[in-house]
PDB file of C-alpha atoms in Angstrom:
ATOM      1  CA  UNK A  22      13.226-194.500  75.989  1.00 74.00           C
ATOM      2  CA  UNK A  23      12.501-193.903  79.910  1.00 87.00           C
ATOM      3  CA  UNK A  24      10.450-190.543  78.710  1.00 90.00           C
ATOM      4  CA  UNK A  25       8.296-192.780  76.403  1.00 90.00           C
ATOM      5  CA  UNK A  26       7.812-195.099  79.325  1.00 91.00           C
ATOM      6  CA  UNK A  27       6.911-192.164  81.529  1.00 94.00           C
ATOM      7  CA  UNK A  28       3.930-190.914  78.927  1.00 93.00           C
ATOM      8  CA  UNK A  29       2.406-194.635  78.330  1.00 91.00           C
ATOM      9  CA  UNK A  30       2.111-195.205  82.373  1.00 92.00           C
ATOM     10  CA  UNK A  31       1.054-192.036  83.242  1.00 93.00           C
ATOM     11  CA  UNK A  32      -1.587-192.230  80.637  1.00 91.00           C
ATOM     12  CA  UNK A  33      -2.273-195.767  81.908  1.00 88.00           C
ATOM     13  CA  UNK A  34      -3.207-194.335  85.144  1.00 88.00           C
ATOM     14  CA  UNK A  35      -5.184-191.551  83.904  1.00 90.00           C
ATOM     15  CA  UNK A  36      -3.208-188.451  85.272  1.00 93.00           C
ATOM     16  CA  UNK A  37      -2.200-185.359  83.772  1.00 95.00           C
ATOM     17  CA  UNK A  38       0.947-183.970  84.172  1.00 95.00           C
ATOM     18  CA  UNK A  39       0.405-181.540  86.635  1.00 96.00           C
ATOM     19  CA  UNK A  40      -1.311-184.135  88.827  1.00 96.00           C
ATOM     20  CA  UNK A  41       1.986-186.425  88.636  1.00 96.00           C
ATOM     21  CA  UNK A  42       4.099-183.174  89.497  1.00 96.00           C
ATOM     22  CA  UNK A  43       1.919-181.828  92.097  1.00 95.00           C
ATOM     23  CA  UNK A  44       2.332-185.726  94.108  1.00 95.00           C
ATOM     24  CA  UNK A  45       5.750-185.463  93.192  1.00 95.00           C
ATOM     25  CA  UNK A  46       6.718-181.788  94.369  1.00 95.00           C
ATOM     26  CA  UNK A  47       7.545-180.670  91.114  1.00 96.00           C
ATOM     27  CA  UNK A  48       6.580-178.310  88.198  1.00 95.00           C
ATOM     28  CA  UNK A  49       4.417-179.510  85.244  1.00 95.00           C
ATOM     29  CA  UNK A  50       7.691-178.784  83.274  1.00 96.00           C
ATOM     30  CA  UNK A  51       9.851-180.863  84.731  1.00 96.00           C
ATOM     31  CA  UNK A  52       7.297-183.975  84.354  1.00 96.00           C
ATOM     32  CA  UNK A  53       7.338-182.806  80.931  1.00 95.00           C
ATOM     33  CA  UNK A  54      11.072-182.611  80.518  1.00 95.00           C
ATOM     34  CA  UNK A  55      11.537-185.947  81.510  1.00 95.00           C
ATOM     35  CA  UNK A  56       8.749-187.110  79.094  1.00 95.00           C
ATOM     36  CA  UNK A  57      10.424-185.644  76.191  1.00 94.00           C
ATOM     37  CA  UNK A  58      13.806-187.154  77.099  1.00 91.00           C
ATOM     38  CA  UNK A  59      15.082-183.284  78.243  1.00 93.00           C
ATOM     39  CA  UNK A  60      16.384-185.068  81.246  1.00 91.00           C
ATOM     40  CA  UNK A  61      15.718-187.101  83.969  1.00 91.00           C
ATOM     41  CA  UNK A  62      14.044-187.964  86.908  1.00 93.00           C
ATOM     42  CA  UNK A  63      16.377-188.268  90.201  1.00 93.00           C
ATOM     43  CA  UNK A  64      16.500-191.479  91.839  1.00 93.00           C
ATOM     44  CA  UNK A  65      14.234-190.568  94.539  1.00 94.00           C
ATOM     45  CA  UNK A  66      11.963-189.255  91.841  1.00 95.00           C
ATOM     46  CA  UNK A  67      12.288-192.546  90.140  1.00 94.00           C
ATOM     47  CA  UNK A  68      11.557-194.315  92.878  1.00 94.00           C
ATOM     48  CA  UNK A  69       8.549-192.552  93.391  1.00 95.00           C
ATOM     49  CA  UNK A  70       7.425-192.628  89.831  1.00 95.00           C
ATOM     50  CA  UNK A  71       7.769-196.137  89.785  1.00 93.00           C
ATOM     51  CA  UNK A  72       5.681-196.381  93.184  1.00 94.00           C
ATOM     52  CA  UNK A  73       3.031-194.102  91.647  1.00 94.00           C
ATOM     53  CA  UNK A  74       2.582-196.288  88.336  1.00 92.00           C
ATOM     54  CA  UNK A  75       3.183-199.709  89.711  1.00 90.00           C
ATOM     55  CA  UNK A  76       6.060-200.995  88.896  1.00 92.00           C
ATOM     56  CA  UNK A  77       9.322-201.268  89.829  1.00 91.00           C
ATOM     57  CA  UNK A  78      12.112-199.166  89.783  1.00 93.00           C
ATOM     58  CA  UNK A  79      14.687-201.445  87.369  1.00 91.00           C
ATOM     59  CA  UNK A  80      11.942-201.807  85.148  1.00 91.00           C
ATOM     60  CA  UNK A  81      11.237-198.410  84.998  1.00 92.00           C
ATOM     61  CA  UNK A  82      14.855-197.281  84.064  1.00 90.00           C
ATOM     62  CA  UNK A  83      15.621-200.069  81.860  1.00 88.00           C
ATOM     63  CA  UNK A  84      16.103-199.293  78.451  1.00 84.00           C
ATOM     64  CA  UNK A  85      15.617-203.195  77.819  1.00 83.00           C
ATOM     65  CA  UNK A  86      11.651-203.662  79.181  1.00 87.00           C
ATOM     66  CA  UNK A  87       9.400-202.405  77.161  1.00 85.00           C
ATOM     67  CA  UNK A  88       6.085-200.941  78.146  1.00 86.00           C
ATOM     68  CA  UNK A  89       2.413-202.426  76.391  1.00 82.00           C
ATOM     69  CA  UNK A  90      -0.531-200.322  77.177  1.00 82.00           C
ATOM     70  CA  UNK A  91      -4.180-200.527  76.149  1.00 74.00           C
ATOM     71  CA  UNK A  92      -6.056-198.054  73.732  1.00 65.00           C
ATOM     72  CA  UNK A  93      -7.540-195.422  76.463  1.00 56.00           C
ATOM     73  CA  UNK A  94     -11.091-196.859  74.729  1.00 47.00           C
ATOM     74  CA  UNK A  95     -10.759-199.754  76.393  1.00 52.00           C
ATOM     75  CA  UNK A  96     -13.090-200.912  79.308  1.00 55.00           C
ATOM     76  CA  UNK A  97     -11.011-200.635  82.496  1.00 57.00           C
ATOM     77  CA  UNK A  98     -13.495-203.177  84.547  1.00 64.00           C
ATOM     78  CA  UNK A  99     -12.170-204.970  87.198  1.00 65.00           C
ATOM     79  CA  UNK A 100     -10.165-208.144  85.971  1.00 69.00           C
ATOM     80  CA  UNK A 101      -9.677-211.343  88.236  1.00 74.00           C
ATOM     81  CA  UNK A 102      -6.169-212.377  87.822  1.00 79.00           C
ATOM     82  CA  UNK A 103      -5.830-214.726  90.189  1.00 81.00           C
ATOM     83  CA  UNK A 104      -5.323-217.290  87.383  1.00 81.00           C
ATOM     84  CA  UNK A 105      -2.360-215.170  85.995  1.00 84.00           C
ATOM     85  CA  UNK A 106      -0.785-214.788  89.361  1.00 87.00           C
ATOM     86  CA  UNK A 107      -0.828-218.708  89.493  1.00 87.00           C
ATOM     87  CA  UNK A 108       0.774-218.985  85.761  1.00 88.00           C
ATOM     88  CA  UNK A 109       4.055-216.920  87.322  1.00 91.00           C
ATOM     89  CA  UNK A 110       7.380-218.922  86.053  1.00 90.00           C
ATOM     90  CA  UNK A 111       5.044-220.685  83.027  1.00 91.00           C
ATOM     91  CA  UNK A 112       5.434-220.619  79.548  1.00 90.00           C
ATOM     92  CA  UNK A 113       2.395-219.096  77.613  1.00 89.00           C
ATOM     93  CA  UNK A 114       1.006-217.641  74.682  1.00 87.00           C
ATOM     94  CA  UNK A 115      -1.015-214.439  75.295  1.00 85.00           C
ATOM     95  CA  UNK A 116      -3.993-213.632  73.364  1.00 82.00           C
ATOM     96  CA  UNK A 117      -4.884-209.848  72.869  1.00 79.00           C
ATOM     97  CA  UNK A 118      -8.136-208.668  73.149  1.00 75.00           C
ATOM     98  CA  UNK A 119      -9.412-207.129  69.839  1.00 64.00           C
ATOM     99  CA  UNK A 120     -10.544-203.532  70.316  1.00 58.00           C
ATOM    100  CA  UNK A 121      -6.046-203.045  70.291  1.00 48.00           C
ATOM    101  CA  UNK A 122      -5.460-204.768  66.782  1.00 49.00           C
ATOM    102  CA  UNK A 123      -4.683-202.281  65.284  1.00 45.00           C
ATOM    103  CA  UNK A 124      -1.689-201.390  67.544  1.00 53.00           C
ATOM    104  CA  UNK A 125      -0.654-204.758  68.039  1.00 48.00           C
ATOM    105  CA  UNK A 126      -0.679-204.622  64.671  1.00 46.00           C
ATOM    106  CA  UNK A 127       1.898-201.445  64.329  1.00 45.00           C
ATOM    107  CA  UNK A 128       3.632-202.942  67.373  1.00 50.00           C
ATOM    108  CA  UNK A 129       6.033-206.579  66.393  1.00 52.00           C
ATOM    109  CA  UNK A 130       7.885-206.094  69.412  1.00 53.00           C
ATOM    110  CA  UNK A 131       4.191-207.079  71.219  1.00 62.00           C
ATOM    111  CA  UNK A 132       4.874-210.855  72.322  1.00 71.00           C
ATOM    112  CA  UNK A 133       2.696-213.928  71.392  1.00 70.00           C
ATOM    113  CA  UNK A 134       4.900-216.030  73.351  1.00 81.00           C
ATOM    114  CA  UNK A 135       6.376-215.129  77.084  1.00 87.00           C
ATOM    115  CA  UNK A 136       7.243-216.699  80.100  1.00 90.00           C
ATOM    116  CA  UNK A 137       5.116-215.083  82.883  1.00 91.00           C
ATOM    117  CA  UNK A 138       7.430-213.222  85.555  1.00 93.00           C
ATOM    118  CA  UNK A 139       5.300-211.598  86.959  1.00 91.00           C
ATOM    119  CA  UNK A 140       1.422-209.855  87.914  1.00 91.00           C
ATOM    120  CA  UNK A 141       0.498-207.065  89.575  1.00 88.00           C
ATOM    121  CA  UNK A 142      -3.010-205.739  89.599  1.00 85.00           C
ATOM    122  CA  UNK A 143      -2.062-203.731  86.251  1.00 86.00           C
ATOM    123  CA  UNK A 144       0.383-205.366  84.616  1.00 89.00           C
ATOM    124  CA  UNK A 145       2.096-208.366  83.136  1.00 89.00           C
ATOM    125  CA  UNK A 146       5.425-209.069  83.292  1.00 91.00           C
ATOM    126  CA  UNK A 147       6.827-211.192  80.841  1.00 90.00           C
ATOM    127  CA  UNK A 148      10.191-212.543  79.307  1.00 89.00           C
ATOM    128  CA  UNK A 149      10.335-213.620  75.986  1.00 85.00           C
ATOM    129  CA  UNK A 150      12.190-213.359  72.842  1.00 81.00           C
ATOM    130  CA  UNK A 151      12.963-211.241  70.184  1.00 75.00           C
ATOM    131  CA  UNK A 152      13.762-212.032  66.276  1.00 64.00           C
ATOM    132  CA  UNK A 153      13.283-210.730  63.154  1.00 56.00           C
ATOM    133  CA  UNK A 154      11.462-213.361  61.954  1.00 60.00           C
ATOM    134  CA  UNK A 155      14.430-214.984  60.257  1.00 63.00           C
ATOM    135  CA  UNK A 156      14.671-218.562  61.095  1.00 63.00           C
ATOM    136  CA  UNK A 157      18.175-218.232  61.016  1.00 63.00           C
ATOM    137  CA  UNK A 158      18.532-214.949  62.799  1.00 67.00           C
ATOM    138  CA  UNK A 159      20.038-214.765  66.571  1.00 71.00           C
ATOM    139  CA  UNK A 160      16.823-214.305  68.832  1.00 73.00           C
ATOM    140  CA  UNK A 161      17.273-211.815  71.775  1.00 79.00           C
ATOM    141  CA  UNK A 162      15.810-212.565  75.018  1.00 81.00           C
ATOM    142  CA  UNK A 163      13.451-208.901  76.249  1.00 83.00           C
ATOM    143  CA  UNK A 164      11.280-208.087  79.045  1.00 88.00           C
ATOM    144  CA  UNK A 165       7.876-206.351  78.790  1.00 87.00           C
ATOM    145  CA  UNK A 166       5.664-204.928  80.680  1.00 89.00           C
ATOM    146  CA  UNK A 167       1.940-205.645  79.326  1.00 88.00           C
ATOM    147  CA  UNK A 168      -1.180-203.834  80.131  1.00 87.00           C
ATOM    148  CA  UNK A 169      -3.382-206.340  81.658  1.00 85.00           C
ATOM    149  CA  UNK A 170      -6.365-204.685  79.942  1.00 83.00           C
ATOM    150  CA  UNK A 171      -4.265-205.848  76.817  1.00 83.00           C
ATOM    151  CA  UNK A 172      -4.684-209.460  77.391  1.00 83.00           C
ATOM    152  CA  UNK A 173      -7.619-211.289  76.465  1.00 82.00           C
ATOM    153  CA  UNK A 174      -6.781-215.056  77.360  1.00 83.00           C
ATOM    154  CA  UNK A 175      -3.573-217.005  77.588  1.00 85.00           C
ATOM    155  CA  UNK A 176      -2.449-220.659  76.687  1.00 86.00           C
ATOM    156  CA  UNK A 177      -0.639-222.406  78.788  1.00 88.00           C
ATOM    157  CA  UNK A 178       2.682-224.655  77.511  1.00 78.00           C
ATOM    158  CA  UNK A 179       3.153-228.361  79.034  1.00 76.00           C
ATOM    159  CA  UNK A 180       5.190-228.770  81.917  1.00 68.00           C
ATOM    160  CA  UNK A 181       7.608-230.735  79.613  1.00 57.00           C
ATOM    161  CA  UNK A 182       7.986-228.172  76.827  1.00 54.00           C
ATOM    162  CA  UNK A 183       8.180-225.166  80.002  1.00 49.00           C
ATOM    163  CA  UNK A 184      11.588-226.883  81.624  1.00 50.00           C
ATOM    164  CA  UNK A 185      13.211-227.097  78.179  1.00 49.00           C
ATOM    165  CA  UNK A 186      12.765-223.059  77.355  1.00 50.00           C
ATOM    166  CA  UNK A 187      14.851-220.541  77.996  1.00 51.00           C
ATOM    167  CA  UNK A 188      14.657-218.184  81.094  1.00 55.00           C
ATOM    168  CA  UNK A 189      15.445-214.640  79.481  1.00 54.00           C
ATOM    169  CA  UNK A 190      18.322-212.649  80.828  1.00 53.00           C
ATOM    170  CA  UNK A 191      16.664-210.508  84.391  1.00 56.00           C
ATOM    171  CA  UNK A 192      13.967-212.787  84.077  1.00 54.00           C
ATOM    172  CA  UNK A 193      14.965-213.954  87.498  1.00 51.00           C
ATOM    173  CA  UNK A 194      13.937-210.937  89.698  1.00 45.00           C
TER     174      UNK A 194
END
């Protein structure tokens, strides 16, 4: 799981991976290692993996936070998020922009409905739960990071309905 979290962000960021090993004194091969899940990075690696992507280090390693990323087709113009930094510890519903329909489509796991922990210049990072669409089915609470490229608008829940939900599990840091 880490070495499909290592190909989405370094894609995210545009690098090959000789340019990630050559700022990490490494070989090509061992970027790719780690990529294919032939190993893994050292913790001083890690930490400067998760430095060089933008993120942080637990949510890098974390088998439980799961990693969005936009289509490489999308436009990567500047985005003003200064109205998603102010949304941090809210209850919304993202909207995705349309261009990535089709993979939100192939992705379920991509949520609709997330409390905002979280914004960085790249990403979104957002608790919210997991089902299977069962009413009656034990939900799970998950973390993901989101692409901010991916997000085309969000909702915002009323204060009353935001106290009564759930804060997920590591939602707190």
């Amino acid at each position: 799981m880490v070495g499909d979290k290592l190909v989405k962000l370094r894609k995210k960021q545009g690098m090959s991976q000789q340019q990630v090993a050559s700022v990490l004194g490494v070989t090509r091969q061992t970027v790719s290692n780690w990529e294919c899940g032939q190993g893994a990075p050292a913790l001083d690696k890690a930490g400067e993996l998760a430095r060089l992507y933008g993120v942080s280090l637990d949510d890098l390693v974390a088998d439980a936070v799961a990693v969005m990323t936009a289509d490489s087709v999308v436009d990567a113009e500047p985005r003003d998020l200064h109205v998603l930094k102010l949304l941090e510890g809210r209850r919304c519903r993202i909207c995705y922009r349309r261009s990535d329909m089709v993979d939100i489509m192939k992705s379920s796991s991509l949520p609709d409905k997330a409390r905002v922990l979280g914004v960085t210049d790249d990403w979104m990072r957002v608790g919210h739960d997991l089902g299977t669409g069962n009413p009656w089915s034990k939900k799970e609470a998950a973390i993901s990071l989101i692409d901010v490229n991916l997000v085309d608008s969000v909702l915002v829940w009323p204060i009353d309905d935001d106290a009564a939900a759930p804060t997920p599990k590591g939602a707190e840091a």
